[in-house]
Amino acid sequence: MHPVGTQRKTVAPQSRAAPFAALLVANVALAFGAWFVRHADTGPVAAGLWRIALAAPVLAGLAVASGSRPTPLGGRLWWLLGLGGVAFAADLGCWHLGIRRTTLANATLFGNCATLIFPVYGFVAARTLPTRLQAIALGCAAVGAALLMGRSYQLDPRHLAGDLLCILAGLLYTIYFVLMARVRQTLAPVSALALSTVASVLPLLGFALALGEAIVPHLWWPLVSLALVSQVLGQGCMVYALGRLSPLVIGVALLVQPVVAAAIGWASYGERLGLADWIGAALVAAALVMIRGQEVAPDAPARHPEPA
């Protein structure tokens, strides 16, 4: 198994279309996560627990239906899956706590700080520098994010704890990306997500109990939606894309989430979109078009029997 970025190859445009489409679907689906958490009547970490617990049997069934069968895995792969599950559990716990302590705009902005960190990791791992076009794309993405979120961001001491929790969540999400990108070199996407999802259940349960949160819900639709939309569809498409697209593309595409979050705010809460929002969205779209044409993918996953 090669570390991410040590061997890279240009992928034909036909083979990039499906992963890129899946990446966009993933970010649209994941953008609804904060909205579902706000509607849950459990504690915020408990909402993350239900997201995982309800999604796990669905993902296991999809893995079996896709032809995955139990097979021995190496110790290194188990470590990557276990650490990935713990990192994702900690990410969800921190982000869900932050959502309740800051604005949705701040939570979306800081929770996606992997936008810049993950591409940097990709260049370091590949021991290369970004091309001029890639650097321009990153610059457009950064300016677009600042314009999109700048108008709604509020520098308020009351939001400091939530902001810091969401920043920590973004860092943990980056760690999860790195670990799962390595897992995807060996495992199929559904198998990788199913196993890492199961590995997240106990840590989230422990976090929720330690915080003394209400765990059993009275209102189920936000939690079922969180599981099916955010975990099965959103995270499933994201893990699929992680095995086939570069960290640069993954990172820039994360900015689709603030764009969708702004639309959700407009539709649900009457938050008007100003000129800066539209310019920011346009710059994010331009960045996606630029890096889409410059895509260099990691090694294709090995074709081995996959575990359920």
PDB file of C-alpha atoms in Angstrom:
ATOM      1  CA  MET A   1       0.000   0.000   0.000  1.00  0.00           C
ATOM      2  CA  HIS A   2       1.472   3.333  -1.038  1.00  0.00           C
ATOM      3  CA  PRO A   3       1.113   6.472   1.074  1.00  0.00           C
ATOM      4  CA  VAL A   4      -1.139   9.066  -0.507  1.00  0.00           C
ATOM      5  CA  GLY A   5       0.711  11.163  -3.010  1.00  0.00           C
ATOM      6  CA  THR A   6       3.875   9.042  -3.440  1.00  0.00           C
ATOM      7  CA  GLN A   7       2.681   7.735  -6.794  1.00  0.00           C
ATOM      8  CA  ARG A   8       0.246   9.856  -8.762  1.00  0.00           C
ATOM      9  CA  LYS A   9      -1.158   9.652 -12.225  1.00  0.00           C
ATOM     10  CA  THR A  10      -3.291  11.750 -14.503  1.00  0.00           C
ATOM     11  CA  VAL A  11      -6.772  10.311 -14.862  1.00  0.00           C
ATOM     12  CA  ALA A  12      -8.738  10.378 -18.080  1.00  0.00           C
ATOM     13  CA  PRO A  13     -11.587  12.908 -18.107  1.00  0.00           C
ATOM     14  CA  GLN A  14     -14.168  10.130 -18.430  1.00  0.00           C
ATOM     15  CA  SER A  15     -12.984   8.502 -15.204  1.00  0.00           C
ATOM     16  CA  ARG A  16     -13.102  11.827 -13.311  1.00  0.00           C
ATOM     17  CA  ALA A  17     -16.696  12.750 -14.161  1.00  0.00           C
ATOM     18  CA  ALA A  18     -18.450  10.378 -11.751  1.00  0.00           C
ATOM     19  CA  PRO A  19     -16.194  11.101  -8.728  1.00  0.00           C
ATOM     20  CA  PHE A  20     -16.481  14.855  -9.314  1.00  0.00           C
ATOM     21  CA  ALA A  21     -20.271  14.625  -9.533  1.00  0.00           C
ATOM     22  CA  ALA A  22     -20.294  12.517  -6.358  1.00  0.00           C
ATOM     23  CA  LEU A  23     -18.152  15.139  -4.621  1.00  0.00           C
ATOM     24  CA  LEU A  24     -20.644  17.880  -5.457  1.00  0.00           C
ATOM     25  CA  VAL A  25     -23.567  15.724  -4.281  1.00  0.00           C
ATOM     26  CA  ALA A  26     -21.670  14.994  -1.062  1.00  0.00           C
ATOM     27  CA  ASN A  27     -21.174  18.657  -0.223  1.00  0.00           C
ATOM     28  CA  VAL A  28     -24.778  19.570  -1.009  1.00  0.00           C
ATOM     29  CA  ALA A  29     -26.016  16.760   1.252  1.00  0.00           C
ATOM     30  CA  LEU A  30     -23.547  17.565   4.046  1.00  0.00           C
ATOM     31  CA  ALA A  31     -24.566  21.240   4.013  1.00  0.00           C
ATOM     32  CA  PHE A  32     -27.939  20.243   5.487  1.00  0.00           C
ATOM     33  CA  GLY A  33     -26.286  18.667   8.557  1.00  0.00           C
ATOM     34  CA  ALA A  34     -26.269  21.795  10.728  1.00  0.00           C
ATOM     35  CA  TRP A  35     -29.930  22.461   9.917  1.00  0.00           C
ATOM     36  CA  PHE A  36     -30.905  18.941  11.009  1.00  0.00           C
ATOM     37  CA  VAL A  37     -28.859  19.231  14.226  1.00  0.00           C
ATOM     38  CA  ARG A  38     -30.630  22.484  15.104  1.00  0.00           C
ATOM     39  CA  HIS A  39     -33.988  20.673  14.861  1.00  0.00           C
ATOM     40  CA  ALA A  40     -32.959  17.614  16.936  1.00  0.00           C
ATOM     41  CA  ASP A  41     -34.396  17.432  20.459  1.00  0.00           C
ATOM     42  CA  THR A  42     -31.490  15.357  21.815  1.00  0.00           C
ATOM     43  CA  GLY A  43     -28.139  16.707  22.923  1.00  0.00           C
ATOM     44  CA  PRO A  44     -25.889  17.778  20.029  1.00  0.00           C
ATOM     45  CA  VAL A  45     -23.394  14.932  20.476  1.00  0.00           C
ATOM     46  CA  ALA A  46     -26.280  12.467  20.879  1.00  0.00           C
ATOM     47  CA  ALA A  47     -27.577  13.712  17.517  1.00  0.00           C
ATOM     48  CA  GLY A  48     -24.220  12.688  16.045  1.00  0.00           C
ATOM     49  CA  LEU A  49     -24.568   9.307  17.748  1.00  0.00           C
ATOM     50  CA  TRP A  50     -27.943   8.722  16.102  1.00  0.00           C
ATOM     51  CA  ARG A  51     -26.569   9.893  12.771  1.00  0.00           C
ATOM     52  CA  ILE A  52     -24.010   7.093  12.994  1.00  0.00           C
ATOM     53  CA  ALA A  53     -26.140   4.416  14.685  1.00  0.00           C
ATOM     54  CA  LEU A  54     -29.022   4.737  12.217  1.00  0.00           C
ATOM     55  CA  ALA A  55     -26.714   4.846   9.209  1.00  0.00           C
ATOM     56  CA  ALA A  56     -24.514   1.862  10.208  1.00  0.00           C
ATOM     57  CA  PRO A  57     -26.992  -0.963   9.340  1.00  0.00           C
ATOM     58  CA  VAL A  58     -27.926   0.777   6.077  1.00  0.00           C
ATOM     59  CA  LEU A  59     -24.268   1.050   5.079  1.00  0.00           C
ATOM     60  CA  ALA A  60     -23.587  -2.555   6.105  1.00  0.00           C
ATOM     61  CA  GLY A  61     -26.494  -3.710   3.935  1.00  0.00           C
ATOM     62  CA  LEU A  62     -25.240  -1.652   0.997  1.00  0.00           C
ATOM     63  CA  ALA A  63     -21.761  -3.128   1.414  1.00  0.00           C
ATOM     64  CA  VAL A  64     -23.128  -6.682   1.283  1.00  0.00           C
ATOM     65  CA  ALA A  65     -25.394  -5.828  -1.658  1.00  0.00           C
ATOM     66  CA  SER A  66     -22.392  -4.422  -3.554  1.00  0.00           C
ATOM     67  CA  GLY A  67     -20.627  -7.783  -3.272  1.00  0.00           C
ATOM     68  CA  SER A  68     -18.408  -7.155  -0.249  1.00  0.00           C
ATOM     69  CA  ARG A  69     -17.649 -10.204   1.858  1.00  0.00           C
ATOM     70  CA  PRO A  70     -15.762 -10.665   5.153  1.00  0.00           C
ATOM     71  CA  THR A  71     -12.056 -11.165   4.559  1.00  0.00           C
ATOM     72  CA  PRO A  72      -8.978 -10.771   6.772  1.00  0.00           C
ATOM     73  CA  LEU A  73      -7.539  -7.268   6.899  1.00  0.00           C
ATOM     74  CA  GLY A  74      -4.009  -6.295   7.806  1.00  0.00           C
ATOM     75  CA  GLY A  75      -3.279  -4.743  11.176  1.00  0.00           C
ATOM     76  CA  ARG A  76      -2.305  -1.410   9.606  1.00  0.00           C
ATOM     77  CA  LEU A  77      -5.667  -1.179   7.833  1.00  0.00           C
ATOM     78  CA  TRP A  78      -7.551  -1.877  11.069  1.00  0.00           C
ATOM     79  CA  TRP A  79      -5.573   0.892  12.771  1.00  0.00           C
ATOM     80  CA  LEU A  80      -6.416   3.333   9.983  1.00  0.00           C
ATOM     81  CA  LEU A  81     -10.106   2.423  10.159  1.00  0.00           C
ATOM     82  CA  GLY A  82     -10.198   2.653  13.943  1.00  0.00           C
ATOM     83  CA  LEU A  83      -8.402   5.982  14.069  1.00  0.00           C
ATOM     84  CA  GLY A  84     -10.597   7.258  11.242  1.00  0.00           C
ATOM     85  CA  GLY A  85     -13.707   6.306  13.187  1.00  0.00           C
ATOM     86  CA  VAL A  86     -12.472   8.024  16.354  1.00  0.00           C
ATOM     87  CA  ALA A  87     -11.427  11.141  14.412  1.00  0.00           C
ATOM     88  CA  PHE A  88     -14.832  11.330  12.749  1.00  0.00           C
ATOM     89  CA  ALA A  89     -16.626  10.826  16.081  1.00  0.00           C
ATOM     90  CA  ALA A  90     -14.579  13.630  17.654  1.00  0.00           C
ATOM     91  CA  ASP A  91     -15.219  15.827  14.595  1.00  0.00           C
ATOM     92  CA  LEU A  92     -18.988  15.300  14.812  1.00  0.00           C
ATOM     93  CA  GLY A  93     -19.018  15.840  18.574  1.00  0.00           C
ATOM     94  CA  CYS A  94     -17.084  19.119  18.381  1.00  0.00           C
ATOM     95  CA  TRP A  95     -18.998  20.414  15.373  1.00  0.00           C
ATOM     96  CA  HIS A  96     -22.425  19.596  16.811  1.00  0.00           C
ATOM     97  CA  LEU A  97     -21.503  21.270  20.098  1.00  0.00           C
ATOM     98  CA  GLY A  98     -20.270  24.282  18.161  1.00  0.00           C
ATOM     99  CA  ILE A  99     -23.468  24.505  16.094  1.00  0.00           C
ATOM    100  CA  ARG A 100     -25.454  25.101  19.284  1.00  0.00           C
ATOM    101  CA  ARG A 101     -23.003  27.787  20.499  1.00  0.00           C
ATOM    102  CA  THR A 102     -22.448  29.925  17.420  1.00  0.00           C
ATOM    103  CA  THR A 103     -24.206  31.028  14.260  1.00  0.00           C
ATOM    104  CA  LEU A 104     -24.843  28.595  11.403  1.00  0.00           C
ATOM    105  CA  ALA A 105     -22.663  30.807   9.199  1.00  0.00           C
ATOM    106  CA  ASN A 106     -19.725  30.596  11.613  1.00  0.00           C
ATOM    107  CA  ALA A 107     -20.204  26.857  12.095  1.00  0.00           C
ATOM    108  CA  THR A 108     -20.142  26.259   8.339  1.00  0.00           C
ATOM    109  CA  LEU A 109     -17.112  28.499   7.812  1.00  0.00           C
ATOM    110  CA  PHE A 110     -14.925  27.127  10.613  1.00  0.00           C
ATOM    111  CA  GLY A 111     -16.129  23.537  10.296  1.00  0.00           C
ATOM    112  CA  ASN A 112     -14.771  23.486   6.746  1.00  0.00           C
ATOM    113  CA  CYS A 113     -11.295  24.835   7.459  1.00  0.00           C
ATOM    114  CA  ALA A 114     -10.086  21.618   5.789  1.00  0.00           C
ATOM    115  CA  THR A 115     -10.681  23.628   2.595  1.00  0.00           C
ATOM    116  CA  LEU A 116      -7.085  24.893   2.808  1.00  0.00           C
ATOM    117  CA  ILE A 117      -5.471  22.347   5.134  1.00  0.00           C
ATOM    118  CA  PHE A 118      -6.227  19.203   3.106  1.00  0.00           C
ATOM    119  CA  PRO A 119      -4.834  20.585  -0.179  1.00  0.00           C
ATOM    120  CA  VAL A 120      -1.659  21.643   1.659  1.00  0.00           C
ATOM    121  CA  TYR A 121      -1.349  18.083   2.983  1.00  0.00           C
ATOM    122  CA  GLY A 122      -1.741  16.781  -0.578  1.00  0.00           C
ATOM    123  CA  PHE A 123       1.099  18.943  -1.896  1.00  0.00           C
ATOM    124  CA  VAL A 124       3.363  18.031   1.051  1.00  0.00           C
ATOM    125  CA  ALA A 125       2.633  14.315   0.651  1.00  0.00           C
ATOM    126  CA  ALA A 126       3.299  14.515  -3.078  1.00  0.00           C
ATOM    127  CA  ARG A 127       6.456  16.617  -2.441  1.00  0.00           C
ATOM    128  CA  THR A 128       5.426  19.124  -5.044  1.00  0.00           C
ATOM    129  CA  LEU A 129       4.246  22.721  -5.332  1.00  0.00           C
ATOM    130  CA  PRO A 130       0.944  23.888  -6.816  1.00  0.00           C
ATOM    131  CA  THR A 131       0.972  24.990 -10.421  1.00  0.00           C
ATOM    132  CA  ARG A 132       0.162  28.600 -11.235  1.00  0.00           C
ATOM    133  CA  LEU A 133      -3.420  27.681 -12.166  1.00  0.00           C
ATOM    134  CA  GLN A 134      -3.853  25.651  -8.978  1.00  0.00           C
ATOM    135  CA  ALA A 135      -2.563  28.553  -6.892  1.00  0.00           C
ATOM    136  CA  ILE A 136      -4.987  30.919  -8.642  1.00  0.00           C
ATOM    137  CA  ALA A 137      -7.829  28.470  -7.986  1.00  0.00           C
ATOM    138  CA  LEU A 138      -6.967  28.315  -4.285  1.00  0.00           C
ATOM    139  CA  GLY A 139      -6.818  32.103  -4.176  1.00  0.00           C
ATOM    140  CA  CYS A 140     -10.235  32.402  -5.826  1.00  0.00           C
ATOM    141  CA  ALA A 141     -11.636  29.843  -3.386  1.00  0.00           C
ATOM    142  CA  ALA A 142     -10.244  31.718  -0.374  1.00  0.00           C
ATOM    143  CA  VAL A 143     -11.568  35.090  -1.567  1.00  0.00           C
ATOM    144  CA  GLY A 144     -14.908  33.513  -2.458  1.00  0.00           C
ATOM    145  CA  ALA A 145     -15.224  31.996   1.006  1.00  0.00           C
ATOM    146  CA  ALA A 146     -14.364  35.316   2.645  1.00  0.00           C
ATOM    147  CA  LEU A 147     -16.979  37.157   0.592  1.00  0.00           C
ATOM    148  CA  LEU A 148     -19.607  34.485   1.067  1.00  0.00           C
ATOM    149  CA  MET A 149     -19.242  34.240   4.828  1.00  0.00           C
ATOM    150  CA  GLY A 150     -17.857  37.681   5.640  1.00  0.00           C
ATOM    151  CA  ARG A 151     -21.192  39.501   5.665  1.00  0.00           C
ATOM    152  CA  SER A 152     -22.822  37.039   8.044  1.00  0.00           C
ATOM    153  CA  TYR A 153     -19.811  36.406  10.279  1.00  0.00           C
ATOM    154  CA  GLN A 154     -20.132  38.042  13.686  1.00  0.00           C
ATOM    155  CA  LEU A 155     -17.089  38.607  15.884  1.00  0.00           C
ATOM    156  CA  ASP A 156     -18.872  38.179  19.198  1.00  0.00           C
ATOM    157  CA  PRO A 157     -17.418  36.907  22.513  1.00  0.00           C
ATOM    158  CA  ARG A 158     -20.632  34.937  22.988  1.00  0.00           C
ATOM    159  CA  HIS A 159     -19.704  32.843  19.954  1.00  0.00           C
ATOM    160  CA  LEU A 160     -16.054  32.281  20.868  1.00  0.00           C
ATOM    161  CA  ALA A 161     -16.514  28.814  22.406  1.00  0.00           C
ATOM    162  CA  GLY A 162     -18.635  27.650  19.476  1.00  0.00           C
ATOM    163  CA  ASP A 163     -16.202  29.090  16.950  1.00  0.00           C
ATOM    164  CA  LEU A 164     -13.250  27.315  18.574  1.00  0.00           C
ATOM    165  CA  LEU A 165     -15.165  24.014  18.701  1.00  0.00           C
ATOM    166  CA  CYS A 166     -15.961  24.294  14.982  1.00  0.00           C
ATOM    167  CA  ILE A 167     -12.327  25.081  14.143  1.00  0.00           C
ATOM    168  CA  LEU A 168     -11.266  21.985  16.102  1.00  0.00           C
ATOM    169  CA  ALA A 169     -13.917  19.999  14.214  1.00  0.00           C
ATOM    170  CA  GLY A 170     -12.441  21.189  10.906  1.00  0.00           C
ATOM    171  CA  LEU A 171      -8.967  20.052  11.960  1.00  0.00           C
ATOM    172  CA  LEU A 172     -10.324  16.651  13.015  1.00  0.00           C
ATOM    173  CA  TYR A 173     -12.184  16.370   9.703  1.00  0.00           C
ATOM    174  CA  THR A 174      -8.886  16.904   7.898  1.00  0.00           C
ATOM    175  CA  ILE A 175      -7.337  14.034   9.889  1.00  0.00           C
ATOM    176  CA  TYR A 176     -10.328  11.880   8.940  1.00  0.00           C
ATOM    177  CA  PHE A 177      -9.803  12.750   5.257  1.00  0.00           C
ATOM    178  CA  VAL A 178      -6.126  11.789   5.419  1.00  0.00           C
ATOM    179  CA  LEU A 179      -6.847   8.448   7.099  1.00  0.00           C
ATOM    180  CA  MET A 180      -9.748   7.538   4.827  1.00  0.00           C
ATOM    181  CA  ALA A 181      -7.818   8.476   1.686  1.00  0.00           C
ATOM    182  CA  ARG A 182      -5.273   5.840   2.720  1.00  0.00           C
ATOM    183  CA  VAL A 183      -7.999   3.302   3.505  1.00  0.00           C
ATOM    184  CA  ARG A 184      -9.544   3.901   0.083  1.00  0.00           C
ATOM    185  CA  GLN A 185      -6.347   2.709  -1.585  1.00  0.00           C
ATOM    186  CA  THR A 186      -7.372  -0.795  -0.506  1.00  0.00           C
ATOM    187  CA  LEU A 187     -11.097  -0.862   0.289  1.00  0.00           C
ATOM    188  CA  ALA A 188     -14.152  -0.058  -1.788  1.00  0.00           C
ATOM    189  CA  PRO A 189     -16.003   3.123  -0.706  1.00  0.00           C
ATOM    190  CA  VAL A 190     -19.065   1.499   0.897  1.00  0.00           C
ATOM    191  CA  SER A 191     -16.948  -1.006   2.826  1.00  0.00           C
ATOM    192  CA  ALA A 192     -14.576   1.720   4.033  1.00  0.00           C
ATOM    193  CA  LEU A 193     -17.433   3.973   5.149  1.00  0.00           C
ATOM    194  CA  ALA A 194     -19.367   1.140   6.812  1.00  0.00           C
ATOM    195  CA  LEU A 195     -16.370   0.039   8.891  1.00  0.00           C
ATOM    196  CA  SER A 196     -15.330   3.577   9.872  1.00  0.00           C
ATOM    197  CA  THR A 197     -18.959   4.378  10.756  1.00  0.00           C
ATOM    198  CA  VAL A 198     -19.170   1.391  13.101  1.00  0.00           C
ATOM    199  CA  ALA A 199     -15.881   2.488  14.676  1.00  0.00           C
ATOM    200  CA  SER A 200     -17.479   5.884  15.494  1.00  0.00           C
ATOM    201  CA  VAL A 201     -20.442   4.542  17.490  1.00  0.00           C
ATOM    202  CA  LEU A 202     -18.815   3.790  20.846  1.00  0.00           C
ATOM    203  CA  PRO A 203     -16.729   7.002  20.998  1.00  0.00           C
ATOM    204  CA  LEU A 204     -19.832   9.116  20.314  1.00  0.00           C
ATOM    205  CA  LEU A 205     -21.843   7.193  22.908  1.00  0.00           C
ATOM    206  CA  GLY A 206     -19.069   7.754  25.432  1.00  0.00           C
ATOM    207  CA  PHE A 207     -18.901  11.491  24.646  1.00  0.00           C
ATOM    208  CA  ALA A 208     -22.684  11.908  24.939  1.00  0.00           C
ATOM    209  CA  LEU A 209     -22.873  10.039  28.264  1.00  0.00           C
ATOM    210  CA  ALA A 210     -19.896  11.951  29.671  1.00  0.00           C
ATOM    211  CA  LEU A 211     -21.652  15.243  28.870  1.00  0.00           C
ATOM    212  CA  GLY A 212     -24.901  14.043  30.441  1.00  0.00           C
ATOM    213  CA  GLU A 213     -26.899  14.706  27.288  1.00  0.00           C
ATOM    214  CA  ALA A 214     -30.459  13.610  26.544  1.00  0.00           C
ATOM    215  CA  ILE A 215     -29.984  10.647  24.226  1.00  0.00           C
ATOM    216  CA  VAL A 216     -33.461   9.235  23.488  1.00  0.00           C
ATOM    217  CA  PRO A 217     -35.339  11.560  21.093  1.00  0.00           C
ATOM    218  CA  HIS A 218     -39.035  12.376  20.893  1.00  0.00           C
ATOM    219  CA  LEU A 219     -38.691  13.838  17.406  1.00  0.00           C
ATOM    220  CA  TRP A 220     -37.180  11.342  14.983  1.00  0.00           C
ATOM    221  CA  TRP A 221     -37.290  13.033  11.571  1.00  0.00           C
ATOM    222  CA  PRO A 222     -34.213  15.267  12.086  1.00  0.00           C
ATOM    223  CA  LEU A 223     -32.115  12.279  13.197  1.00  0.00           C
ATOM    224  CA  VAL A 224     -33.302   9.953  10.430  1.00  0.00           C
ATOM    225  CA  SER A 225     -32.671  12.737   7.912  1.00  0.00           C
ATOM    226  CA  LEU A 226     -29.233  13.358   9.429  1.00  0.00           C
ATOM    227  CA  ALA A 227     -28.381   9.668   9.066  1.00  0.00           C
ATOM    228  CA  LEU A 228     -29.669   9.173   5.525  1.00  0.00           C
ATOM    229  CA  VAL A 229     -28.804  12.552   3.972  1.00  0.00           C
ATOM    230  CA  SER A 230     -25.579  13.480   5.790  1.00  0.00           C
ATOM    231  CA  GLN A 231     -24.035  10.089   6.580  1.00  0.00           C
ATOM    232  CA  VAL A 232     -25.263   7.616   3.959  1.00  0.00           C
ATOM    233  CA  LEU A 233     -25.556   9.971   0.975  1.00  0.00           C
ATOM    234  CA  GLY A 234     -23.200  12.814   1.885  1.00  0.00           C
ATOM    235  CA  GLN A 235     -20.390  10.941   3.584  1.00  0.00           C
ATOM    236  CA  GLY A 236     -20.815   7.977   1.236  1.00  0.00           C
ATOM    237  CA  CYS A 237     -20.243  10.153  -1.832  1.00  0.00           C
ATOM    238  CA  MET A 238     -17.374  11.928  -0.073  1.00  0.00           C
ATOM    239  CA  VAL A 239     -15.538   8.677   0.738  1.00  0.00           C
ATOM    240  CA  TYR A 240     -16.077   7.523  -2.853  1.00  0.00           C
ATOM    241  CA  ALA A 241     -14.509  10.746  -4.135  1.00  0.00           C
ATOM    242  CA  LEU A 242     -11.607  10.520  -1.664  1.00  0.00           C
ATOM    243  CA  GLY A 243     -10.265   7.481  -3.485  1.00  0.00           C
ATOM    244  CA  ARG A 244     -10.364   9.091  -6.902  1.00  0.00           C
ATOM    245  CA  LEU A 245      -9.753  12.842  -6.606  1.00  0.00           C
ATOM    246  CA  SER A 246      -6.801  14.843  -5.329  1.00  0.00           C
ATOM    247  CA  PRO A 247      -6.777  16.687  -1.969  1.00  0.00           C
ATOM    248  CA  LEU A 248      -6.837  19.988  -3.869  1.00  0.00           C
ATOM    249  CA  VAL A 249     -10.159  19.186  -5.539  1.00  0.00           C
ATOM    250  CA  ILE A 250     -11.646  17.775  -2.331  1.00  0.00           C
ATOM    251  CA  GLY A 251     -10.587  20.848  -0.357  1.00  0.00           C
ATOM    252  CA  VAL A 252     -11.878  23.455  -2.797  1.00  0.00           C
ATOM    253  CA  ALA A 253     -15.148  21.566  -3.277  1.00  0.00           C
ATOM    254  CA  LEU A 254     -15.826  21.817   0.469  1.00  0.00           C
ATOM    255  CA  LEU A 255     -16.704  25.461  -0.213  1.00  0.00           C
ATOM    256  CA  VAL A 256     -19.864  24.231  -1.914  1.00  0.00           C
ATOM    257  CA  GLN A 257     -21.198  23.723   1.614  1.00  0.00           C
ATOM    258  CA  PRO A 258     -21.197  27.431   2.597  1.00  0.00           C
ATOM    259  CA  VAL A 259     -22.889  28.242  -0.729  1.00  0.00           C
ATOM    260  CA  VAL A 260     -25.652  25.717  -0.027  1.00  0.00           C
ATOM    261  CA  ALA A 261     -25.835  26.814   3.621  1.00  0.00           C
ATOM    262  CA  ALA A 262     -26.460  30.385   2.455  1.00  0.00           C
ATOM    263  CA  ALA A 263     -29.290  29.120   0.249  1.00  0.00           C
ATOM    264  CA  ILE A 264     -30.752  27.168   3.183  1.00  0.00           C
ATOM    265  CA  GLY A 265     -30.595  30.290   5.334  1.00  0.00           C
ATOM    266  CA  TRP A 266     -32.382  32.261   2.616  1.00  0.00           C
ATOM    267  CA  ALA A 267     -35.112  29.623   2.183  1.00  0.00           C
ATOM    268  CA  SER A 268     -35.622  28.755   5.869  1.00  0.00           C
ATOM    269  CA  TYR A 269     -34.904  31.975   7.719  1.00  0.00           C
ATOM    270  CA  GLY A 270     -35.368  34.679   5.092  1.00  0.00           C
ATOM    271  CA  GLU A 271     -31.674  35.619   5.110  1.00  0.00           C
ATOM    272  CA  ARG A 272     -31.166  37.794   2.035  1.00  0.00           C
ATOM    273  CA  LEU A 273     -28.200  37.136  -0.252  1.00  0.00           C
ATOM    274  CA  GLY A 274     -26.258  40.285  -1.107  1.00  0.00           C
ATOM    275  CA  LEU A 275     -23.945  41.090  -3.988  1.00  0.00           C
ATOM    276  CA  ALA A 276     -20.926  39.838  -2.003  1.00  0.00           C
ATOM    277  CA  ASP A 277     -22.605  36.443  -1.574  1.00  0.00           C
ATOM    278  CA  TRP A 278     -23.216  36.081  -5.303  1.00  0.00           C
ATOM    279  CA  ILE A 279     -19.659  37.155  -6.162  1.00  0.00           C
ATOM    280  CA  GLY A 280     -18.297  34.714  -3.566  1.00  0.00           C
ATOM    281  CA  ALA A 281     -20.356  31.868  -5.003  1.00  0.00           C
ATOM    282  CA  ALA A 282     -19.152  32.747  -8.504  1.00  0.00           C
ATOM    283  CA  LEU A 283     -15.494  32.691  -7.367  1.00  0.00           C
ATOM    284  CA  VAL A 284     -15.998  29.285  -5.732  1.00  0.00           C
ATOM    285  CA  ALA A 285     -17.539  27.994  -8.978  1.00  0.00           C
ATOM    286  CA  ALA A 286     -14.628  29.429 -10.970  1.00  0.00           C
ATOM    287  CA  ALA A 287     -12.134  27.737  -8.636  1.00  0.00           C
ATOM    288  CA  LEU A 288     -13.917  24.404  -9.103  1.00  0.00           C
ATOM    289  CA  VAL A 289     -13.790  24.760 -12.887  1.00  0.00           C
ATOM    290  CA  MET A 290     -10.057  25.569 -12.799  1.00  0.00           C
ATOM    291  CA  ILE A 291      -8.995  22.693 -10.547  1.00  0.00           C
ATOM    292  CA  ARG A 292     -11.396  20.326 -12.326  1.00  0.00           C
ATOM    293  CA  GLY A 293      -9.341  20.702 -15.481  1.00  0.00           C
ATOM    294  CA  GLN A 294      -6.035  20.232 -13.617  1.00  0.00           C
ATOM    295  CA  GLU A 295      -7.056  17.121 -11.679  1.00  0.00           C
ATOM    296  CA  VAL A 296      -4.399  14.617 -10.663  1.00  0.00           C
ATOM    297  CA  ALA A 297      -5.814  11.658  -8.796  1.00  0.00           C
ATOM    298  CA  PRO A 298      -4.237   9.391  -6.184  1.00  0.00           C
ATOM    299  CA  ASP A 299      -3.498   5.764  -6.861  1.00  0.00           C
ATOM    300  CA  ALA A 300      -6.548   3.767  -7.846  1.00  0.00           C
ATOM    301  CA  PRO A 301      -7.763   1.402  -5.135  1.00  0.00           C
ATOM    302  CA  ALA A 302      -6.506  -2.116  -5.343  1.00  0.00           C
ATOM    303  CA  ARG A 303      -9.021  -4.721  -6.464  1.00  0.00           C
ATOM    304  CA  HIS A 304      -9.201  -7.170  -3.584  1.00  0.00           C
ATOM    305  CA  PRO A 305     -12.142  -8.973  -1.963  1.00  0.00           C
ATOM    306  CA  GLU A 306     -13.821  -6.387   0.226  1.00  0.00           C
ATOM    307  CA  PRO A 307     -15.145  -6.849   3.746  1.00  0.00           C
ATOM    308  CA  ALA A 308     -18.809  -6.257   4.434  1.00  0.00           C
TER     309      ALA A 308
END
